[in-house]
mmCIF file of N, CA and C in Angstrom:
data_model
loop_
_atom_site.group_PDB
_atom_site.id
_atom_site.type_symbol
_atom_site.label_atom_id
_atom_site.label_comp_id
_atom_site.label_asym_id
_atom_site.label_seq_id
_atom_site.Cartn_x
_atom_site.Cartn_y
_atom_site.Cartn_z
ATOM 1 N N MET A 3 -15.539 4.144 -2.541
ATOM 2 C CA MET A 3 -14.369 5.041 -1.985
ATOM 3 C C MET A 3 -13.823 5.462 -3.342
ATOM 4 N N THR A 4 -13.198 6.605 -3.207
ATOM 5 C CA THR A 4 -12.673 7.355 -4.151
ATOM 6 C C THR A 4 -10.827 7.022 -4.035
ATOM 7 N N ALA A 5 -10.444 7.199 -5.213
ATOM 8 C CA ALA A 5 -8.762 7.204 -5.059
ATOM 9 C C ALA A 5 -8.401 8.118 -4.078
ATOM 10 N N SER A 6 -8.836 9.388 -4.062
ATOM 11 C CA SER A 6 -8.168 10.044 -3.046
ATOM 12 C C SER A 6 -8.625 9.719 -1.600
ATOM 13 N N GLN A 7 -9.769 9.176 -1.348
ATOM 14 C CA GLN A 7 -9.945 8.548 -0.125
ATOM 15 C C GLN A 7 -9.329 7.410 0.309
ATOM 16 N N ALA A 8 -8.751 6.585 -0.754
ATOM 17 C CA ALA A 8 -7.818 5.433 -0.378
ATOM 18 C C ALA A 8 -6.525 5.935 -0.039
ATOM 19 N N GLY A 9 -6.050 6.969 -0.731
ATOM 20 C CA GLY A 9 -4.729 7.529 -0.298
ATOM 21 C C GLY A 9 -4.779 7.992 1.096
ATOM 22 N N THR A 10 -5.829 8.871 1.343
ATOM 23 C CA THR A 10 -5.884 9.438 2.850
ATOM 24 C C THR A 10 -6.047 8.288 3.701
ATOM 25 N N LEU A 11 -6.841 7.226 3.553
ATOM 26 C CA LEU A 11 -6.850 6.200 4.497
ATOM 27 C C LEU A 11 -5.549 5.394 4.742
ATOM 28 N N CYS A 12 -4.798 5.158 3.602
ATOM 29 C CA CYS A 12 -3.565 4.488 3.716
ATOM 30 C C CYS A 12 -2.546 5.254 4.403
ATOM 31 N N ALA A 13 -2.506 6.685 4.278
ATOM 32 C CA ALA A 13 -1.613 7.397 4.801
ATOM 33 C C ALA A 13 -1.907 7.519 6.333
ATOM 34 N N LYS A 14 -2.960 7.489 6.749
ATOM 35 C CA LYS A 14 -3.352 7.456 8.121
ATOM 36 C C LYS A 14 -2.992 6.272 8.944
ATOM 37 N N GLU A 15 -3.248 5.061 8.058
ATOM 38 C CA GLU A 15 -3.167 3.673 8.680
ATOM 39 C C GLU A 15 -1.740 3.607 8.996
ATOM 40 N N HIS A 16 -0.909 4.124 8.218
ATOM 41 C CA HIS A 16 0.596 4.006 8.432
ATOM 42 C C HIS A 16 1.121 4.930 9.407
ATOM 43 N N ARG A 17 0.571 6.033 9.603
ATOM 44 C CA ARG A 17 0.963 6.988 10.524
ATOM 45 C C ARG A 17 0.767 6.537 11.843
ATOM 46 N N THR A 18 -0.455 5.849 11.944
ATOM 47 C CA THR A 18 -0.948 5.362 13.423
ATOM 48 C C THR A 18 -0.591 4.069 13.628
ATOM 49 N N GLY A 19 -0.120 3.157 12.701
ATOM 50 C CA GLY A 19 -0.186 1.681 12.683
ATOM 51 C C GLY A 19 1.137 1.251 12.751
ATOM 52 N N GLN A 20 1.561 0.356 12.055
ATOM 53 C CA GLN A 20 2.815 -0.549 12.060
ATOM 54 C C GLN A 20 3.937 0.499 11.858
ATOM 55 N N SER A 21 3.714 1.710 11.089
ATOM 56 C CA SER A 21 4.930 2.511 10.690
ATOM 57 C C SER A 21 4.954 3.884 11.519
ATOM 58 N N ALA A 22 4.029 3.748 12.686
ATOM 59 C CA ALA A 22 4.169 5.042 13.554
ATOM 60 C C ALA A 22 5.591 5.408 13.847
ATOM 61 N N GLY A 23 5.965 6.481 13.709
ATOM 62 C CA GLY A 23 7.299 7.068 13.972
ATOM 63 C C GLY A 23 8.065 7.398 12.856
ATOM 64 N N ASP A 24 7.906 6.703 11.727
ATOM 65 C CA ASP A 24 8.544 6.860 10.336
ATOM 66 C C ASP A 24 7.881 8.089 9.690
ATOM 67 N N THR A 25 8.773 8.724 8.742
ATOM 68 C CA THR A 25 8.298 9.769 8.228
ATOM 69 C C THR A 25 7.691 9.762 7.003
ATOM 70 N N GLN A 26 6.488 10.105 6.630
ATOM 71 C CA GLN A 26 6.081 9.990 4.935
ATOM 72 C C GLN A 26 6.550 11.359 4.449
ATOM 73 N N ILE A 27 7.502 10.918 3.346
ATOM 74 C CA ILE A 27 8.286 12.120 2.725
ATOM 75 C C ILE A 27 7.560 12.426 1.369
ATOM 76 N N GLY A 28 6.327 11.746 0.910
ATOM 77 C CA GLY A 28 5.942 11.810 -0.320
ATOM 78 C C GLY A 28 4.406 11.594 -0.159
ATOM 79 N N GLN A 29 3.613 11.988 -1.168
ATOM 80 C CA GLN A 29 2.045 12.031 -1.266
ATOM 81 C C GLN A 29 1.735 10.759 -1.593
ATOM 82 N N PRO A 30 0.474 10.138 -1.366
ATOM 83 C CA PRO A 30 0.208 8.932 -1.805
ATOM 84 C C PRO A 30 -0.131 8.746 -3.210
ATOM 85 N N THR A 31 0.409 7.695 -3.707
ATOM 86 C CA THR A 31 0.278 7.540 -5.276
ATOM 87 C C THR A 31 -0.820 6.328 -5.255
ATOM 88 N N VAL A 32 -1.900 6.410 -5.985
ATOM 89 C CA VAL A 32 -2.865 5.498 -5.961
ATOM 90 C C VAL A 32 -3.292 4.804 -7.390
ATOM 91 N N TYR A 33 -3.202 3.730 -7.253
ATOM 92 C CA TYR A 33 -3.353 2.661 -8.535
ATOM 93 C C TYR A 33 -4.577 2.155 -8.488
ATOM 94 N N GLU A 34 -5.609 2.151 -9.577
ATOM 95 C CA GLU A 34 -6.656 1.180 -9.765
ATOM 96 C C GLU A 34 -6.161 -0.218 -9.877
ATOM 97 N N ARG A 35 -6.759 -1.181 -9.365
ATOM 98 C CA ARG A 35 -6.517 -2.396 -9.564
ATOM 99 C C ARG A 35 -7.599 -3.219 -10.387
ATOM 100 N N SER A 36 -6.980 -4.329 -11.085
ATOM 101 C CA SER A 36 -7.865 -5.009 -11.864
ATOM 102 C C SER A 36 -8.606 -6.333 -11.261
ATOM 103 N N VAL A 37 -8.302 -6.440 -9.814
ATOM 104 C CA VAL A 37 -8.855 -7.425 -8.990
ATOM 105 C C VAL A 37 -9.315 -6.524 -7.636
ATOM 106 N N SER A 38 -10.113 -7.283 -6.935
ATOM 107 C CA SER A 38 -10.669 -6.718 -5.695
ATOM 108 C C SER A 38 -9.713 -7.170 -4.487
ATOM 109 N N PRO A 39 -9.437 -6.180 -3.576
ATOM 110 C CA PRO A 39 -9.874 -4.819 -3.249
ATOM 111 C C PRO A 39 -9.503 -3.909 -4.547
ATOM 112 N N HIS A 40 -10.053 -2.730 -4.642
ATOM 113 C CA HIS A 40 -9.947 -1.934 -5.910
ATOM 114 C C HIS A 40 -8.715 -1.046 -6.022
ATOM 115 N N TRP A 41 -7.945 -0.585 -4.878
ATOM 116 C CA TRP A 41 -7.053 0.484 -4.814
ATOM 117 C C TRP A 41 -5.669 -0.247 -4.335
ATOM 118 N N TYR A 42 -4.563 0.125 -4.890
ATOM 119 C CA TYR A 42 -3.314 -0.152 -4.180
ATOM 120 C C TYR A 42 -2.545 1.448 -4.342
ATOM 121 N N VAL A 43 -2.080 1.688 -2.901
ATOM 122 C CA VAL A 43 -1.540 2.911 -2.784
ATOM 123 C C VAL A 43 -0.013 2.692 -2.278
ATOM 124 N N THR A 44 0.724 3.803 -2.604
ATOM 125 C CA THR A 44 2.214 3.702 -2.234
ATOM 126 C C THR A 44 2.295 5.199 -1.718
ATOM 127 N N ILE A 45 3.212 5.075 -0.567
ATOM 128 C CA ILE A 45 3.923 6.399 0.050
ATOM 129 C C ILE A 45 5.167 6.181 0.285
ATOM 130 N N LEU A 46 6.093 7.247 -0.336
ATOM 131 C CA LEU A 46 7.522 7.199 0.005
ATOM 132 C C LEU A 46 7.618 7.728 1.394
ATOM 133 N N ALA A 47 8.502 6.972 2.265
ATOM 134 C CA ALA A 47 8.632 7.184 3.489
ATOM 135 C C ALA A 47 9.881 7.137 3.951
ATOM 136 N N GLU A 48 10.765 7.417 5.082
ATOM 137 C CA GLU A 48 11.806 7.021 5.754
ATOM 138 C C GLU A 48 11.788 6.708 6.997
ATOM 139 N N ASN A 49 12.759 5.883 7.553
ATOM 140 C CA ASN A 49 13.027 5.717 8.758
ATOM 141 C C ASN A 49 14.683 5.469 8.972
ATOM 142 N N GLU A 50 15.076 5.120 10.183
ATOM 143 C CA GLU A 50 16.509 4.912 10.223
ATOM 144 C C GLU A 50 17.332 4.034 9.338
ATOM 145 N N PHE A 51 16.714 3.202 8.665
ATOM 146 C CA PHE A 51 17.086 2.371 7.837
ATOM 147 C C PHE A 51 17.245 2.742 6.349
ATOM 148 N N GLY A 52 16.589 3.959 6.147
ATOM 149 C CA GLY A 52 16.568 4.502 4.603
ATOM 150 C C GLY A 52 15.244 4.811 4.067
ATOM 151 N N GLN A 53 14.920 4.876 2.874
ATOM 152 C CA GLN A 53 13.753 5.112 2.261
ATOM 153 C C GLN A 53 13.058 3.947 1.737
ATOM 154 N N TYR A 54 11.734 3.800 1.755
ATOM 155 C CA TYR A 54 11.056 2.794 1.560
ATOM 156 C C TYR A 54 9.534 3.238 1.045
ATOM 157 N N TYR A 55 8.793 2.377 0.601
ATOM 158 C CA TYR A 55 7.419 2.639 0.337
ATOM 159 C C TYR A 55 6.488 1.971 1.209
ATOM 160 N N GLN A 56 5.729 2.546 1.732
ATOM 161 C CA GLN A 56 4.601 2.139 2.481
ATOM 162 C C GLN A 56 3.447 1.799 1.556
ATOM 163 N N GLU A 57 2.850 0.840 1.684
ATOM 164 C CA GLU A 57 1.760 0.166 0.799
ATOM 165 C C GLU A 57 0.552 -0.220 1.514
ATOM 166 N N CYS A 58 -0.510 -0.089 0.699
ATOM 167 C CA CYS A 58 -1.847 -0.519 1.098
ATOM 168 C C CYS A 58 -2.582 -1.063 -0.191
ATOM 169 N N VAL A 59 -3.462 -2.182 0.253
ATOM 170 C CA VAL A 59 -4.433 -2.589 -0.839
ATOM 171 C C VAL A 59 -5.678 -2.586 -0.097
ATOM 172 N N LEU A 60 -6.725 -1.883 -0.737
ATOM 173 C CA LEU A 60 -7.768 -1.752 0.016
ATOM 174 C C LEU A 60 -9.023 -1.263 -0.806
ATOM 175 N N GLY A 61 -10.323 -1.385 -0.322
ATOM 176 C CA GLY A 61 -11.361 -1.198 -1.091
ATOM 177 C C GLY A 61 -12.672 -1.099 -0.340
ATOM 178 N N GLY A 62 -13.743 -1.046 -0.729
ATOM 179 C CA GLY A 62 -15.110 -1.016 -0.012
ATOM 180 C C GLY A 62 -15.381 0.217 0.286
ATOM 181 N N PRO A 63 -16.400 0.664 1.045
ATOM 182 C CA PRO A 63 -16.621 1.862 1.275
ATOM 183 C C PRO A 63 -15.530 2.520 2.380
ATOM 184 N N GLU A 64 -15.534 4.078 2.277
ATOM 185 C CA GLU A 64 -14.637 4.722 3.216
ATOM 186 C C GLU A 64 -15.023 4.513 4.536
ATOM 187 N N SER A 65 -16.206 4.400 4.991
ATOM 188 C CA SER A 65 -16.542 4.347 6.467
ATOM 189 C C SER A 65 -16.056 2.943 7.093
ATOM 190 N N THR A 66 -16.235 1.902 6.112
ATOM 191 C CA THR A 66 -15.778 0.605 6.652
ATOM 192 C C THR A 66 -14.979 -0.090 5.528
ATOM 193 N N PRO A 67 -13.636 0.307 5.360
ATOM 194 C CA PRO A 67 -12.763 -0.164 4.440
ATOM 195 C C PRO A 67 -12.355 -1.657 4.478
ATOM 196 N N GLU A 68 -12.128 -2.334 3.278
ATOM 197 C CA GLU A 68 -11.634 -3.640 3.587
ATOM 198 C C GLU A 68 -10.090 -3.550 3.235
ATOM 199 N N TRP A 69 -9.373 -3.984 4.201
ATOM 200 C CA TRP A 69 -8.089 -4.033 4.209
ATOM 201 C C TRP A 69 -7.518 -5.372 3.593
ATOM 202 N N SER A 70 -6.623 -5.515 2.547
ATOM 203 C CA SER A 70 -6.109 -6.751 2.104
ATOM 204 C C SER A 70 -4.445 -6.770 2.614
ATOM 205 N N LEU A 71 -3.998 -5.435 2.621
ATOM 206 C CA LEU A 71 -2.566 -5.576 2.748
ATOM 207 C C LEU A 71 -2.224 -4.214 3.199
ATOM 208 N N THR A 72 -1.109 -4.125 4.473
ATOM 209 C CA THR A 72 -0.326 -2.844 4.552
ATOM 210 C C THR A 72 1.010 -3.572 4.876
ATOM 211 N N GLN A 73 1.793 -3.115 4.177
ATOM 212 C CA GLN A 73 3.391 -3.330 4.235
ATOM 213 C C GLN A 73 4.393 -2.216 3.748
ATOM 214 N N GLY A 74 5.757 -2.465 3.907
ATOM 215 C CA GLY A 74 6.672 -1.405 3.401
ATOM 216 C C GLY A 74 7.532 -2.321 2.345
ATOM 217 N N THR A 75 7.983 -1.660 1.400
ATOM 218 C CA THR A 75 8.929 -2.110 0.468
ATOM 219 C C THR A 75 10.121 -1.290 0.299
ATOM 220 N N PRO A 76 11.193 -1.715 0.525
ATOM 221 C CA PRO A 76 12.311 -0.924 0.287
ATOM 222 C C PRO A 76 12.207 -0.165 -0.947
ATOM 223 N N LYS A 77 12.846 1.052 -1.059
ATOM 224 C CA LYS A 77 12.624 1.759 -2.370
ATOM 225 C C LYS A 77 13.290 1.216 -3.518
ATOM 226 N N ASP A 78 14.404 0.480 -3.313
ATOM 227 C CA ASP A 78 15.256 -0.078 -4.589
ATOM 228 C C ASP A 78 14.149 -1.576 -5.131
ATOM 229 N N GLN A 79 13.434 -1.893 -4.424
ATOM 230 C CA GLN A 79 12.594 -2.974 -4.775
ATOM 231 C C GLN A 79 11.263 -2.589 -5.283
ATOM 232 N N MET A 80 11.063 -1.238 -5.365
ATOM 233 C CA MET A 80 9.785 -0.889 -5.852
ATOM 234 C C MET A 80 9.976 -0.577 -7.425
ATOM 235 N N THR A 81 9.794 -1.753 -8.171
ATOM 236 C CA THR A 81 10.066 -1.910 -9.642
ATOM 237 C C THR A 81 8.638 -1.646 -10.344
ATOM 238 N N LYS A 82 8.570 -1.225 -11.591
ATOM 239 C CA LYS A 82 7.403 -1.525 -12.431
ATOM 240 C C LYS A 82 6.778 -2.719 -12.308
ATOM 241 N N ALA A 83 7.462 -3.774 -12.500
ATOM 242 C CA ALA A 83 7.191 -5.053 -12.245
ATOM 243 C C ALA A 83 6.178 -5.548 -10.967
ATOM 244 N N HIS A 84 6.761 -4.988 -9.856
ATOM 245 C CA HIS A 84 6.124 -5.040 -8.358
ATOM 246 C C HIS A 84 4.898 -4.287 -8.473
ATOM 247 N N ILE A 85 4.886 -3.131 -9.039
ATOM 248 C CA ILE A 85 3.749 -2.243 -9.057
ATOM 249 C C ILE A 85 2.612 -2.912 -9.862
ATOM 250 N N GLN A 86 2.972 -3.652 -11.247
ATOM 251 C CA GLN A 86 1.945 -4.179 -11.972
ATOM 252 C C GLN A 86 1.430 -5.385 -11.296
ATOM 253 N N GLN A 87 2.379 -6.282 -10.579
ATOM 254 C CA GLN A 87 2.049 -7.321 -9.985
ATOM 255 C C GLN A 87 0.841 -7.100 -8.790
ATOM 256 N N MET A 88 1.147 -6.071 -8.002
ATOM 257 C CA MET A 88 0.002 -5.383 -7.134
ATOM 258 C C MET A 88 -0.988 -4.960 -7.640
ATOM 259 N N ARG A 89 -1.055 -4.518 -8.943
ATOM 260 C CA ARG A 89 -2.292 -3.944 -9.475
ATOM 261 C C ARG A 89 -3.151 -5.070 -9.998
ATOM 262 N N THR A 90 -2.672 -6.279 -10.255
ATOM 263 C CA THR A 90 -3.258 -7.358 -11.042
ATOM 264 C C THR A 90 -3.592 -8.638 -10.204
ATOM 265 N N GLN A 91 -2.799 -8.877 -9.213
ATOM 266 C CA GLN A 91 -2.741 -10.157 -8.407
ATOM 267 C C GLN A 91 -3.098 -9.940 -6.960
ATOM 268 N N ASN A 92 -3.603 -10.927 -6.371
ATOM 269 C CA ASN A 92 -3.697 -10.854 -4.649
ATOM 270 C C ASN A 92 -2.668 -11.834 -4.273
ATOM 271 N N GLU A 93 -2.313 -11.403 -3.121
ATOM 272 C CA GLU A 93 -1.335 -12.325 -2.491
ATOM 273 C C GLU A 93 -1.953 -13.812 -2.308
ATOM 274 N N GLU A 94 -0.931 -14.839 -2.599
ATOM 275 C CA GLU A 94 -1.271 -15.887 -2.261
ATOM 276 C C GLU A 94 -0.946 -16.642 -0.988
ATOM 277 N N PHE A 95 -1.537 -17.207 -0.442
ATOM 278 C CA PHE A 95 -1.073 -17.814 1.157
ATOM 279 C C PHE A 95 -1.066 -19.195 1.009
ATOM 280 N N ASP A 96 -0.340 -19.894 1.883
ATOM 281 C CA ASP A 96 -0.277 -21.190 2.147
ATOM 282 C C ASP A 96 -1.782 -21.707 2.666
ATOM 283 N N ALA A 97 -2.092 -22.985 2.324
ATOM 284 C CA ALA A 97 -3.306 -23.494 2.727
ATOM 285 C C ALA A 97 -3.435 -23.551 4.353
ATOM 286 N N ASP A 98 -2.470 -23.536 5.144
ATOM 287 C CA ASP A 98 -2.532 -23.662 6.683
ATOM 288 C C ASP A 98 -2.461 -22.182 7.048
ATOM 289 N N HIS A 99 -2.634 -21.255 6.547
ATOM 290 C CA HIS A 99 -2.941 -19.680 6.929
ATOM 291 C C HIS A 99 -3.993 -19.246 6.694
#
């Protein structure tokens, strides 16, 4: 999967999934990750609560992507530190999840 394909897949996932009805007002920004899955994507969007970033972590082939994360982060919480963490670390879950 290329960076462009990752951006397109993330945008489509948010338009048809958990963020359906929200408006994407930015283009996908794709970051290469140092851990697997390979891509971290952000897209500026807005809804009735304000602006936020739609996020995806994905990798694998375009035809059968491996999704690790789709979430939204408020615009004011999208810091350089958050982006760096998303590019270098995977989410850690409790043992019972």
